Amino acid sequence: MKKLFALPLFLLLMLLSLPAFAEMTTLGKFYVDVPANWIASEHDGGFSLTSPDGKCAAGVTIRNTTERDSLSFASTMSKLMGGTVPRKVPGSSAFVFLADMHGTPTENVVHVLDGQVLLFTVSGEGEQYLEQLNRISATMNSSDPAYARMFK
C-alpha cells in the first residue's frame, strides 16, 4: 500500500518542481509556450521573449532570402557579426554559430528553406534559463504553413 501511495506523491512532486509555463501564446503568425513572467513581443516577421530579470532574450525572425542553403547564410551572418565558424545542428539542416553583439554573447541558429531564412537567437545569460529556452525551442511553431515548415 505504501508503494501505491508513494508513486502518485512522487509524480505530484515532480510536476510541482517543473518551471511554470503559461498557456500557448500567439505572437502574430507564431505560437509558443512562453515561460511564466517572461515578456513577449511581436515584430514584423517574428517575436522576441525576455526573461523576467532582463538578462536573457530569445527571438525568432523569418525573412525572405536569396541564399540557397543554411551554411552559406550562417557563414555570411557570422562573418558580419565576428562570430565563430558555423557548425551543423545534428539531425537538422540548420547551422549554429556564436557571436558577441554589443558585448552580449549570442547563439544563433540559421535554417534556410525555399527562399526563406529562420533565425533563432538567444542572447545574454542563457545558461541559467536553459530549461526554459529548450521548452521555447521545442514548442514554437506558426499558423502560417509557409513558416510552420521551418520548425520541422
PDB file of C-alpha atoms in Angstrom:
ATOM      1  CA  MET A   1       0.000   0.000   0.000  1.00  0.00           C
ATOM      2  CA  LYS A   2       2.860   2.376   0.789  1.00  0.00           C
ATOM      3  CA  LYS A   3       4.246   1.898  -2.739  1.00  0.00           C
ATOM      4  CA  LEU A   4       0.916   2.817  -4.320  1.00  0.00           C
ATOM      5  CA  PHE A   5       0.770   5.999  -2.256  1.00  0.00           C
ATOM      6  CA  ALA A   6       4.430   6.863  -2.915  1.00  0.00           C
ATOM      7  CA  LEU A   7       4.149   6.822  -6.728  1.00  0.00           C
ATOM      8  CA  PRO A   8       1.377   9.466  -7.045  1.00  0.00           C
ATOM      9  CA  LEU A   9       3.140  11.588  -4.422  1.00  0.00           C
ATOM     10  CA  PHE A  10       6.421  11.309  -6.355  1.00  0.00           C
ATOM     11  CA  LEU A  11       4.691  12.297  -9.632  1.00  0.00           C
ATOM     12  CA  LEU A  12       2.980  15.249  -7.961  1.00  0.00           C
ATOM     13  CA  LEU A  13       6.291  16.473  -6.551  1.00  0.00           C
ATOM     14  CA  MET A  14       7.903  16.115  -9.988  1.00  0.00           C
ATOM     15  CA  LEU A  15       5.152  18.198 -11.574  1.00  0.00           C
ATOM     16  CA  LEU A  16       5.391  20.855  -8.890  1.00  0.00           C
ATOM     17  CA  SER A  17       9.150  21.122  -9.374  1.00  0.00           C
ATOM     18  CA  LEU A  18       8.844  21.902 -13.096  1.00  0.00           C
ATOM     19  CA  PRO A  19       9.156  25.569 -14.071  1.00  0.00           C
ATOM     20  CA  ALA A  20       5.838  27.317 -14.580  1.00  0.00           C
ATOM     21  CA  PHE A  21       4.727  27.954 -18.143  1.00  0.00           C
ATOM     22  CA  ALA A  22       1.864  29.998 -19.448  1.00  0.00           C
ATOM     23  CA  GLU A  23      -0.517  28.567 -21.968  1.00  0.00           C
ATOM     24  CA  MET A  24       0.446  28.588 -25.619  1.00  0.00           C
ATOM     25  CA  THR A  25       0.737  32.249 -26.635  1.00  0.00           C
ATOM     26  CA  THR A  26       0.072  33.586 -30.128  1.00  0.00           C
ATOM     27  CA  LEU A  27       2.514  36.233 -31.338  1.00  0.00           C
ATOM     28  CA  GLY A  28       1.488  37.317 -34.828  1.00  0.00           C
ATOM     29  CA  LYS A  29       1.853  34.259 -37.073  1.00  0.00           C
ATOM     30  CA  PHE A  30       3.696  32.347 -34.365  1.00  0.00           C
ATOM     31  CA  TYR A  31       2.736  30.477 -31.243  1.00  0.00           C
ATOM     32  CA  VAL A  32       4.946  29.367 -28.396  1.00  0.00           C
ATOM     33  CA  ASP A  33       4.730  28.191 -24.796  1.00  0.00           C
ATOM     34  CA  VAL A  34       6.031  31.300 -23.004  1.00  0.00           C
ATOM     35  CA  PRO A  35       7.625  30.785 -19.583  1.00  0.00           C
ATOM     36  CA  ALA A  36       5.786  32.443 -16.690  1.00  0.00           C
ATOM     37  CA  ASN A  37       6.799  36.079 -16.123  1.00  0.00           C
ATOM     38  CA  TRP A  38       8.714  36.358 -19.412  1.00  0.00           C
ATOM     39  CA  ILE A  39       7.918  39.395 -21.579  1.00  0.00           C
ATOM     40  CA  ALA A  40       6.750  38.559 -25.098  1.00  0.00           C
ATOM     41  CA  SER A  41       6.624  40.994 -28.015  1.00  0.00           C
ATOM     42  CA  GLU A  42       5.863  40.746 -31.711  1.00  0.00           C
ATOM     43  CA  HIS A  43       7.800  42.278 -34.554  1.00  0.00           C
ATOM     44  CA  ASP A  44       7.481  42.061 -38.310  1.00  0.00           C
ATOM     45  CA  GLY A  45       8.359  38.504 -39.248  1.00  0.00           C
ATOM     46  CA  GLY A  46       8.847  37.189 -35.745  1.00  0.00           C
ATOM     47  CA  PHE A  47       8.783  37.590 -31.998  1.00  0.00           C
ATOM     48  CA  SER A  48      11.053  38.032 -29.008  1.00  0.00           C
ATOM     49  CA  LEU A  49      10.922  36.855 -25.411  1.00  0.00           C
ATOM     50  CA  THR A  50      12.806  38.408 -22.483  1.00  0.00           C
ATOM     51  CA  SER A  51      13.470  36.792 -19.114  1.00  0.00           C
ATOM     52  CA  PRO A  52      11.936  38.396 -16.006  1.00  0.00           C
ATOM     53  CA  ASP A  53      15.304  39.822 -14.949  1.00  0.00           C
ATOM     54  CA  GLY A  54      16.135  41.050 -18.476  1.00  0.00           C
ATOM     55  CA  LYS A  55      19.385  39.075 -18.571  1.00  0.00           C
ATOM     56  CA  CYS A  56      18.319  36.647 -21.303  1.00  0.00           C
ATOM     57  CA  ALA A  57      16.376  37.051 -24.526  1.00  0.00           C
ATOM     58  CA  ALA A  58      15.274  34.700 -27.275  1.00  0.00           C
ATOM     59  CA  GLY A  59      13.898  35.659 -30.642  1.00  0.00           C
ATOM     60  CA  VAL A  60      12.713  34.248 -33.926  1.00  0.00           C
ATOM     61  CA  THR A  61      12.759  36.047 -37.250  1.00  0.00           C
ATOM     62  CA  ILE A  62      11.763  34.686 -40.647  1.00  0.00           C
ATOM     63  CA  ARG A  63      12.635  36.653 -43.748  1.00  0.00           C
ATOM     64  CA  ASN A  64      12.954  36.094 -47.476  1.00  0.00           C
ATOM     65  CA  THR A  65      16.488  35.462 -48.703  1.00  0.00           C
ATOM     66  CA  THR A  66      18.324  34.876 -51.950  1.00  0.00           C
ATOM     67  CA  GLU A  67      20.659  32.446 -50.169  1.00  0.00           C
ATOM     68  CA  ARG A  68      20.001  28.837 -51.092  1.00  0.00           C
ATOM     69  CA  ASP A  69      21.453  26.996 -48.113  1.00  0.00           C
ATOM     70  CA  SER A  70      21.759  27.385 -44.356  1.00  0.00           C
ATOM     71  CA  LEU A  71      25.555  27.168 -44.238  1.00  0.00           C
ATOM     72  CA  SER A  72      26.019  29.977 -46.747  1.00  0.00           C
ATOM     73  CA  PHE A  73      23.645  32.285 -44.863  1.00  0.00           C
ATOM     74  CA  ALA A  74      25.088  31.360 -41.453  1.00  0.00           C
ATOM     75  CA  SER A  75      28.638  31.921 -42.709  1.00  0.00           C
ATOM     76  CA  THR A  76      27.761  35.363 -44.073  1.00  0.00           C
ATOM     77  CA  MET A  77      25.993  36.404 -40.861  1.00  0.00           C
ATOM     78  CA  SER A  78      28.734  35.011 -38.648  1.00  0.00           C
ATOM     79  CA  LYS A  79      31.392  36.887 -40.605  1.00  0.00           C
ATOM     80  CA  LEU A  80      29.416  40.154 -40.331  1.00  0.00           C
ATOM     81  CA  MET A  81      28.991  39.627 -36.577  1.00  0.00           C
ATOM     82  CA  GLY A  82      32.580  38.472 -35.954  1.00  0.00           C
ATOM     83  CA  GLY A  83      31.271  35.077 -34.894  1.00  0.00           C
ATOM     84  CA  THR A  84      32.541  31.527 -34.860  1.00  0.00           C
ATOM     85  CA  VAL A  85      32.612  29.143 -37.803  1.00  0.00           C
ATOM     86  CA  PRO A  86      29.062  27.759 -38.164  1.00  0.00           C
ATOM     87  CA  ARG A  87      28.585  24.115 -37.226  1.00  0.00           C
ATOM     88  CA  LYS A  88      25.778  21.802 -38.322  1.00  0.00           C
ATOM     89  CA  VAL A  89      22.975  21.117 -35.868  1.00  0.00           C
ATOM     90  CA  PRO A  90      22.777  17.305 -35.569  1.00  0.00           C
ATOM     91  CA  GLY A  91      19.694  15.811 -37.231  1.00  0.00           C
ATOM     92  CA  SER A  92      18.831  19.076 -38.979  1.00  0.00           C
ATOM     93  CA  SER A  93      19.751  21.179 -41.998  1.00  0.00           C
ATOM     94  CA  ALA A  94      20.325  24.147 -39.672  1.00  0.00           C
ATOM     95  CA  PHE A  95      23.661  25.645 -38.626  1.00  0.00           C
ATOM     96  CA  VAL A  96      24.613  27.383 -35.392  1.00  0.00           C
ATOM     97  CA  PHE A  97      27.278  29.992 -34.629  1.00  0.00           C
ATOM     98  CA  LEU A  98      28.272  32.036 -31.606  1.00  0.00           C
ATOM     99  CA  ALA A  99      28.854  35.785 -31.724  1.00  0.00           C
ATOM    100  CA  ASP A 100      29.205  38.777 -29.470  1.00  0.00           C
ATOM    101  CA  MET A 101      26.626  41.511 -30.114  1.00  0.00           C
ATOM    102  CA  HIS A 102      27.388  44.803 -28.387  1.00  0.00           C
ATOM    103  CA  GLY A 103      29.181  42.955 -25.590  1.00  0.00           C
ATOM    104  CA  THR A 104      26.433  40.358 -25.173  1.00  0.00           C
ATOM    105  CA  PRO A 105      27.077  36.715 -26.134  1.00  0.00           C
ATOM    106  CA  THR A 106      24.588  35.284 -28.646  1.00  0.00           C
ATOM    107  CA  GLU A 107      23.879  31.839 -30.021  1.00  0.00           C
ATOM    108  CA  ASN A 108      22.340  31.956 -33.488  1.00  0.00           C
ATOM    109  CA  VAL A 109      20.631  29.084 -35.286  1.00  0.00           C
ATOM    110  CA  VAL A 110      20.058  29.539 -39.024  1.00  0.00           C
ATOM    111  CA  HIS A 111      17.754  27.436 -41.203  1.00  0.00           C
ATOM    112  CA  VAL A 112      17.181  28.275 -44.885  1.00  0.00           C
ATOM    113  CA  LEU A 113      14.366  26.603 -46.797  1.00  0.00           C
ATOM    114  CA  ASP A 114      12.904  27.552 -50.194  1.00  0.00           C
ATOM    115  CA  GLY A 115      13.992  31.194 -50.167  1.00  0.00           C
ATOM    116  CA  GLN A 116      13.188  31.864 -46.504  1.00  0.00           C
ATOM    117  CA  VAL A 117      15.533  32.028 -43.545  1.00  0.00           C
ATOM    118  CA  LEU A 118      14.580  31.285 -39.948  1.00  0.00           C
ATOM    119  CA  LEU A 119      16.912  32.831 -37.386  1.00  0.00           C
ATOM    120  CA  PHE A 120      16.567  31.725 -33.755  1.00  0.00           C
ATOM    121  CA  THR A 121      18.780  33.811 -31.479  1.00  0.00           C
ATOM    122  CA  VAL A 122      19.446  33.505 -27.751  1.00  0.00           C
ATOM    123  CA  SER A 123      21.387  36.303 -26.117  1.00  0.00           C
ATOM    124  CA  GLY A 124      22.630  37.089 -22.654  1.00  0.00           C
ATOM    125  CA  GLU A 125      22.988  34.768 -19.713  1.00  0.00           C
ATOM    126  CA  GLY A 126      21.113  31.833 -21.206  1.00  0.00           C
ATOM    127  CA  GLU A 127      22.736  29.091 -19.129  1.00  0.00           C
ATOM    128  CA  GLN A 128      20.542  29.709 -16.090  1.00  0.00           C
ATOM    129  CA  TYR A 129      17.487  29.647 -18.363  1.00  0.00           C
ATOM    130  CA  LEU A 130      18.479  26.560 -20.342  1.00  0.00           C
ATOM    131  CA  GLU A 131      15.375  24.553 -19.394  1.00  0.00           C
ATOM    132  CA  GLN A 132      13.026  27.393 -20.348  1.00  0.00           C
ATOM    133  CA  LEU A 133      14.915  28.032 -23.607  1.00  0.00           C
ATOM    134  CA  ASN A 134      14.702  24.363 -24.553  1.00  0.00           C
ATOM    135  CA  ARG A 135      10.943  24.454 -23.897  1.00  0.00           C
ATOM    136  CA  ILE A 136      10.567  27.609 -26.024  1.00  0.00           C
ATOM    137  CA  SER A 137      12.526  25.994 -28.840  1.00  0.00           C
ATOM    138  CA  ALA A 138      10.551  22.750 -28.643  1.00  0.00           C
ATOM    139  CA  THR A 139       7.108  24.397 -28.689  1.00  0.00           C
ATOM    140  CA  MET A 140       7.411  27.252 -31.170  1.00  0.00           C
ATOM    141  CA  ASN A 141       5.541  26.916 -34.432  1.00  0.00           C
ATOM    142  CA  SER A 142       3.478  29.003 -36.820  1.00  0.00           C
ATOM    143  CA  SER A 143      -0.104  29.170 -38.042  1.00  0.00           C
ATOM    144  CA  ASP A 144       1.263  30.131 -41.473  1.00  0.00           C
ATOM    145  CA  PRO A 145       2.060  26.915 -43.409  1.00  0.00           C
ATOM    146  CA  ALA A 146       4.990  28.625 -45.158  1.00  0.00           C
ATOM    147  CA  TYR A 147       6.542  29.414 -41.760  1.00  0.00           C
ATOM    148  CA  ALA A 148       5.456  26.201 -39.996  1.00  0.00           C
ATOM    149  CA  ARG A 149       7.622  24.056 -42.274  1.00  0.00           C
ATOM    150  CA  MET A 150      10.673  25.935 -40.971  1.00  0.00           C
ATOM    151  CA  PHE A 151      10.129  24.476 -37.494  1.00  0.00           C
ATOM    152  CA  LYS A 152      10.213  20.838 -38.618  1.00  0.00           C
TER     153      LYS A 152
END
